[in-house]
Coordinates of C-alpha atoms and ligand atoms in Angstrom, one line a residue:
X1 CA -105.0 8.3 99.6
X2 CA -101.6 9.2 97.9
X3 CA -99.4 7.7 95.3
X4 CA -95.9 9.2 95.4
X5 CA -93.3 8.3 92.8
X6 CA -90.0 9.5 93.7
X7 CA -87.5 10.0 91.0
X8 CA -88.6 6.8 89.3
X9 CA -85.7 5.3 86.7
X10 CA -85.9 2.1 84.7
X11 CA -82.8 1.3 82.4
X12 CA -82.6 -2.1 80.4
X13 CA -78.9 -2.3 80.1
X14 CA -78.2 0.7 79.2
X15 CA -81.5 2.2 78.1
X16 CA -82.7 4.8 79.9
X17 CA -86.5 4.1 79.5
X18 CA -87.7 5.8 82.0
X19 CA -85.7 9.2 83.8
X20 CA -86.5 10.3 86.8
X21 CA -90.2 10.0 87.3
X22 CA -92.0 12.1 90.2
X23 CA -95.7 12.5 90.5
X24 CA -98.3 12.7 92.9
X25 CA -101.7 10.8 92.2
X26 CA -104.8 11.3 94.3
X27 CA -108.2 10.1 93.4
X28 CA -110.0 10.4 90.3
X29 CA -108.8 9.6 86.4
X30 CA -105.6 10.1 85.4
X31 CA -104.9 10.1 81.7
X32 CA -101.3 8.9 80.4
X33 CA -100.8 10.0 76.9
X34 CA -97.9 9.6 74.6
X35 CA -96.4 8.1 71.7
X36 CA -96.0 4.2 71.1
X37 CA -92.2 3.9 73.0
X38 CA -92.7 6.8 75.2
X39 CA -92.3 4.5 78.2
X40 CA -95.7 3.9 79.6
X41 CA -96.0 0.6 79.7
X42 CA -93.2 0.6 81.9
X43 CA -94.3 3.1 84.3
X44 CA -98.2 1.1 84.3
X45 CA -95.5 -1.6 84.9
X46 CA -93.9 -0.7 87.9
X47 CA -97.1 1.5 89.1
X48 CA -99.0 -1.8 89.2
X49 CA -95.7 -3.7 91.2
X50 CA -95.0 -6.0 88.5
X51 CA -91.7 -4.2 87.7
X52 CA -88.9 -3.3 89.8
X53 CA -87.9 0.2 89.3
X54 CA -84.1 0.5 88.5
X55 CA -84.2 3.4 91.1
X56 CA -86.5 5.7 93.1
X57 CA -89.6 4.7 95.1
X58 CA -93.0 4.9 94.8
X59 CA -94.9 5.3 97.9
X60 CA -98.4 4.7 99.0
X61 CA -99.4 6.8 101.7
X62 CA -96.5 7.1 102.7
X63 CA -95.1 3.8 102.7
X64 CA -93.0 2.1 100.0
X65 CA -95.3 -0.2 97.7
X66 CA -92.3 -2.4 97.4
X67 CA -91.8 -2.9 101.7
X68 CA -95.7 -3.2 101.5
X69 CA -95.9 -6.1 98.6
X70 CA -98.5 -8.0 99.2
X71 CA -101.2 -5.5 101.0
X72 CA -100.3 -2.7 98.4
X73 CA -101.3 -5.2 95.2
X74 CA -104.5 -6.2 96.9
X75 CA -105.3 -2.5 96.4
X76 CA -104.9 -2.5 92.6
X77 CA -106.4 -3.7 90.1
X78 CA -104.5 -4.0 86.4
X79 CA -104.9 -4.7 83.0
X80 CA -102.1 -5.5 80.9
X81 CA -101.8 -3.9 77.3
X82 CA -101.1 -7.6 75.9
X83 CA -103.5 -10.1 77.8
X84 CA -103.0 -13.5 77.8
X85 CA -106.0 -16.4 78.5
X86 CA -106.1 -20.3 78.7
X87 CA -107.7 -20.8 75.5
X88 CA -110.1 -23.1 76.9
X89 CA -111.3 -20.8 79.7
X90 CA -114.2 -19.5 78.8
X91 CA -114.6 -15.9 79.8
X92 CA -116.6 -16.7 82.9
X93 CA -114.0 -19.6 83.8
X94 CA -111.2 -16.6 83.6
X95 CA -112.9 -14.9 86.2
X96 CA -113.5 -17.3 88.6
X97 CA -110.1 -18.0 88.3
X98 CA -109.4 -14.2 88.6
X99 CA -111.3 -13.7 91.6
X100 CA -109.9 -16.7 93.2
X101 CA -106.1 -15.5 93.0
X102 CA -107.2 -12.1 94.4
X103 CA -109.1 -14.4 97.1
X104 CA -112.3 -13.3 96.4
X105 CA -115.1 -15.6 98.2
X106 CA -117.5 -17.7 96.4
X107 CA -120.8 -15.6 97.0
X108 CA -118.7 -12.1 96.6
X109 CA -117.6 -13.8 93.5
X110 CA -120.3 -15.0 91.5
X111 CA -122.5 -11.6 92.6
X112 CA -119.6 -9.5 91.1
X113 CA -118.8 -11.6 88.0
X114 CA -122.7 -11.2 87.4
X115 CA -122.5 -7.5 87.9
X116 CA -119.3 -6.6 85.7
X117 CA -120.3 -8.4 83.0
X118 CA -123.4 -7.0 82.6
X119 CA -121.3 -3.4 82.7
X120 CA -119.1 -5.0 80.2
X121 CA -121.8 -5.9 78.0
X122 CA -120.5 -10.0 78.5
X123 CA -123.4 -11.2 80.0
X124 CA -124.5 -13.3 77.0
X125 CA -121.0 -14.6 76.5
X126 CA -119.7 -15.6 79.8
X127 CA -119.7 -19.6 78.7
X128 CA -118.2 -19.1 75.4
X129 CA -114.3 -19.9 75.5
X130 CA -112.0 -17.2 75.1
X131 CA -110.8 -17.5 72.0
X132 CA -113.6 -17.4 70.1
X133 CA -114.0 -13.5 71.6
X134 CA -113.6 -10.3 69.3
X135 CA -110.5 -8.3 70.0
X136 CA -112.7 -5.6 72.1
X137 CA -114.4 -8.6 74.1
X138 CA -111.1 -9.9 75.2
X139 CA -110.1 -6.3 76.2
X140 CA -114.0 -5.9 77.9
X141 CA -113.2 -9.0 79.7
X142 CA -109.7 -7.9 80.6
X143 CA -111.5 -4.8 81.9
X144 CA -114.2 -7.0 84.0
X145 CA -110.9 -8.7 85.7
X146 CA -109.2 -5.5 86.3
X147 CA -112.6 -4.1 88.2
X148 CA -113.1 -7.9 90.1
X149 CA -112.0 -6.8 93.4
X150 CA -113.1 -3.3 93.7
X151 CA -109.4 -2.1 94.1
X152 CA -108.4 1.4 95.3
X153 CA -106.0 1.9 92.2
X154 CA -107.0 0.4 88.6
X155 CA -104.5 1.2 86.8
X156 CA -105.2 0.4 82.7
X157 CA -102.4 0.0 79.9
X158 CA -104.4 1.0 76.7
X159 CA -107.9 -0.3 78.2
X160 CA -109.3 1.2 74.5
X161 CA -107.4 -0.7 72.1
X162 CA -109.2 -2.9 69.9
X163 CA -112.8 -1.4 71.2
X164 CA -115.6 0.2 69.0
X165 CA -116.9 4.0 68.7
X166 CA -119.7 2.7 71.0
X167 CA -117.7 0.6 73.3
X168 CA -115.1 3.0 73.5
X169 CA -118.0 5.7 75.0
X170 CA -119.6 2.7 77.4
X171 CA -116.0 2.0 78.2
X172 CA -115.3 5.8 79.5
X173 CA -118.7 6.0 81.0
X174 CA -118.0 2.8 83.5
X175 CA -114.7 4.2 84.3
X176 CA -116.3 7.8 85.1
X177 CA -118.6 6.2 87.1
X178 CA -116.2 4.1 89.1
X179 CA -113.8 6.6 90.0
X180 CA -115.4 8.4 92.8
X181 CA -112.7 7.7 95.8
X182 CA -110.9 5.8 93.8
X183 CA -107.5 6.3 91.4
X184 CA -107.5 4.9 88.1
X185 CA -105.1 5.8 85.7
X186 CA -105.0 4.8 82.0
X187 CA -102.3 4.7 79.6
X188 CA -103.7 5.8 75.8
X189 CA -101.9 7.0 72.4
X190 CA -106.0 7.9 71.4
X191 CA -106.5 11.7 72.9
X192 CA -110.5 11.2 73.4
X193 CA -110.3 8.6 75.0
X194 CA -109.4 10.8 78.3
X195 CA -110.0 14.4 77.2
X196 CA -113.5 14.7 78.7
X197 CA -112.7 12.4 81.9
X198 CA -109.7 12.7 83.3
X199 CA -108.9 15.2 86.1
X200 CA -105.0 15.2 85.1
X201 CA -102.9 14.0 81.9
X202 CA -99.8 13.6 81.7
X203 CA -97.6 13.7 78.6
X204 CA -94.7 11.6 77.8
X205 CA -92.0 11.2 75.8
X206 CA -88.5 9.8 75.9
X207 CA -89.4 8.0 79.1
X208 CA -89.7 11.7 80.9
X209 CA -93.9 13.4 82.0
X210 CA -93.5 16.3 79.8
X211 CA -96.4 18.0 81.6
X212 CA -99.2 17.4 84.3
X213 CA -102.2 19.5 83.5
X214 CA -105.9 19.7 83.4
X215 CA -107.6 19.9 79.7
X216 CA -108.6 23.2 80.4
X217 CA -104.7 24.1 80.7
X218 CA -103.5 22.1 78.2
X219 CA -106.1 24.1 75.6
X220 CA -104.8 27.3 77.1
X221 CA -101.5 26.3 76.0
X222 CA -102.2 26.2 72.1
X223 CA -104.8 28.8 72.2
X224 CA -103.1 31.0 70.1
X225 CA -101.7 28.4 67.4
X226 CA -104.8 26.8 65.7
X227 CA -105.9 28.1 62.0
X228 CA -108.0 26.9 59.4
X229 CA -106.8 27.6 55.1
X230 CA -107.7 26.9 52.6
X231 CA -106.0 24.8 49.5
X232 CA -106.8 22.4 46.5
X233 CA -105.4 18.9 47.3
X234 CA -102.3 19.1 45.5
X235 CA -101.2 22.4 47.4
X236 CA -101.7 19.6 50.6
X237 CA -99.6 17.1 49.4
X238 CA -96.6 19.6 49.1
X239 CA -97.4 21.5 52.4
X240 CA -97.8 18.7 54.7
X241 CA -94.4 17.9 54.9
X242 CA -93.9 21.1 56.2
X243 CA -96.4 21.6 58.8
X244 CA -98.0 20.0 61.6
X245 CA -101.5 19.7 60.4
X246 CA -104.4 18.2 62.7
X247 CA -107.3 17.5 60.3
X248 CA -108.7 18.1 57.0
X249 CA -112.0 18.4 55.8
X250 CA -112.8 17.7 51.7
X251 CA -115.0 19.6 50.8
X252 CA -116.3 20.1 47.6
X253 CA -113.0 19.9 45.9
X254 CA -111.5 22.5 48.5
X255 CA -109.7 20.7 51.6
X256 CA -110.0 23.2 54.9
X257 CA -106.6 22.5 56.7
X258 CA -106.5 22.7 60.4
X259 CA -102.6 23.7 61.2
X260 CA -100.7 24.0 64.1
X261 CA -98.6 27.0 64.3
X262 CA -97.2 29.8 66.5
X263 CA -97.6 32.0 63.2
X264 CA -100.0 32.7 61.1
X265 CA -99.2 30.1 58.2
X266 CA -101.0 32.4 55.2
X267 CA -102.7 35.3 54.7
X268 CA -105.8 34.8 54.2
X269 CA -105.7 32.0 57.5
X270 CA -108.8 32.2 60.3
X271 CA -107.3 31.5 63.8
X272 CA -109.5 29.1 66.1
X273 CA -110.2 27.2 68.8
X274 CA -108.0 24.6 69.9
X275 CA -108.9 21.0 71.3
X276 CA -106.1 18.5 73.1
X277 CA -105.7 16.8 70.1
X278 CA -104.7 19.6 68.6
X279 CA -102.3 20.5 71.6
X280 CA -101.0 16.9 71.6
X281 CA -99.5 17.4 68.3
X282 CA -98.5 20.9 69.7
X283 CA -96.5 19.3 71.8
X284 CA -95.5 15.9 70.2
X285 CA -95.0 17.5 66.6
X286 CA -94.9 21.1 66.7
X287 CA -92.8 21.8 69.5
X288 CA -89.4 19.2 68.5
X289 CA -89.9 20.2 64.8
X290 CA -89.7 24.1 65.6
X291 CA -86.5 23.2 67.9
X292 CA -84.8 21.3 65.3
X293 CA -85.3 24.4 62.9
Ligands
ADP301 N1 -88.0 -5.7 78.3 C1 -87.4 -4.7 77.6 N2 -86.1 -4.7 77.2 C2 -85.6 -3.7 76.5 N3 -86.2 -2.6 76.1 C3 -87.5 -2.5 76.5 C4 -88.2 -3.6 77.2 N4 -89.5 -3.2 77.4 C5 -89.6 -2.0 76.8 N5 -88.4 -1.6 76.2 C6 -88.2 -0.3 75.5 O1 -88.6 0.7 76.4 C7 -89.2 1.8 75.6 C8 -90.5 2.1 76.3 O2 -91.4 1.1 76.0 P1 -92.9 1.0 76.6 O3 -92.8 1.3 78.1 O4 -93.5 -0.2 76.2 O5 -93.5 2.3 75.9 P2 -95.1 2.6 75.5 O6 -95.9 1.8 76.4 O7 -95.2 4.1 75.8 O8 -95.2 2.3 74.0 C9 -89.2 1.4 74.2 O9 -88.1 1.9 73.5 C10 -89.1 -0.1 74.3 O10 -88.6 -0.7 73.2
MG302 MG1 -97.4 0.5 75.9

């Protein structure tokens, strides 16, 4: 299975929000990272058919999603970043009433609810009504609905948001599991949520995929640019607004600085390893600040 987008645009008026997207998408996880505004809920958007593309195409297999409608969104499966419920579903009302807009049948229906709630950890909580759920329940059951129909493409705008340490770990586990043959692609501003599972991630900004890489290559790319120094907390407080600076660690009065830079930032600085958090802020911070300089 493919999923072609061919020089993808989206204005509103005249806001270019998205310019020009082409990618190719096979199976496995594809991780979408980028700043809030970058434009991905607009690409999940028309991705998932519920947005008409100002111009360009995306193809599935071949065959414009758009000429295909119908057949093409039985394949996907899609959680919106803001989810709405009838506040007096409860949770297993919503997906009965899920499954039967996808036109699941009964028995497929009540065997599968069964299943993805237990994966969701909902299994307790199915006859509750929805609004008496956390925030990360309502995005677990959001995730349950997406899943309902076994689709072919899940595609997930910020499937994290709202979800615990623990649930956000169960959360990548499930999708890891479920992507075998499949394409799922999930929109996140939260690196770790798709360092350690996605095949490719793309960067965006300004409505544009920046890059398309593996981990592996995005590490590569601020391998070089990494450094930990050394300074009392009041040195910080003046250097930070000159430096794009990935963590600190207190530490006995001392604060170890991890920096991003092409330079070495000080003398006495230890280069290290870097992570893709570190090479998203390479790329988000580092990179624009050094052009503007
Ligand atoms: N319906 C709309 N009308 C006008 N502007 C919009 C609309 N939806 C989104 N935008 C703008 O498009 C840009 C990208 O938004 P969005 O796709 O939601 O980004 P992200 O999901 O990366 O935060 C933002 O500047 C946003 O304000
Ligand atoms: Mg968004």
């Amino acid at each position: 299975m493919e999923l072609k987008f061919e020089q993808v645009s989206k204005n509103y008026k005249d806001k270019k929000v998205l310019k020009d997207i082409s990618v190719k998408m096979s199976t496995g996880v594809y991780g979408l990272l980028g700043p809030n505004g970058a434009g991905k809920t607009t690409m999940i958007k028309i991705m998932a058919d519920v947005l008409r593309p100002t111009n360009g195409r995306i193809l599935y297999d071949g065959q414009d999603i758009h000429i295909i409608g119908n057949e093409y969104r039985a394949k996907v499966g899609y959680l919106p970043q803001e989810i709405s419920f009838y506040s007096n579903f409860t949770g297993g009302d919503y997906l009965k009433y899920s499954a039967a807009l996808k036109g699941m049948g009964k028995l497929y229906t009540k065997n599968r609810i069964e299943e993805l709630a237990y994966h969701v950890g909902l299994q307790d909580d199915l006859k509750r009504q929805c609004h008496t759920y956390s925030g990360g329940m309502k995005r677990r059951l959001g995730i349950a609905q997406a899943l309902l129909d076994n689709p072919e493409i899940l595609i997930l705008d910020e499937p994290t948001a709202g979800l615990d340490p623990l649930e956000r770990v169960k959360f990548r586990n499930i999708i890891s599991a479920y992507s075998k043959d499949r394409l799922v692609l999930l929109s996140t501003h939260i690196v770790s949520d798709v360092e350690h599972i996605a095949s490719k991630i793309m960067m965006m900004e300004y409505g544009v995929i920046r890059y398309m890489n593996t981990s592996e290559e995005y590490i590569k790319m601020a391998q070089n640019c990494v450094w930990l120094a050394k300074m009392s907390a009041e040195e910080l407080v003046e250097y930070q607004n000159n430096a794009v600076i990935s963590n600190v660690i207190a530490k006995d009065g001392v604060m170890e600085v991890r920096v991003i830079d092409e330079e070495k930032p000080f003398a006495d600085a230890v280069q290290t390893a870097s992570t893709l958090e570190d090479v998203y802020l390479y790329i988000f911070d580092y990179l624009p600040e050094k052009a503007r300089r």
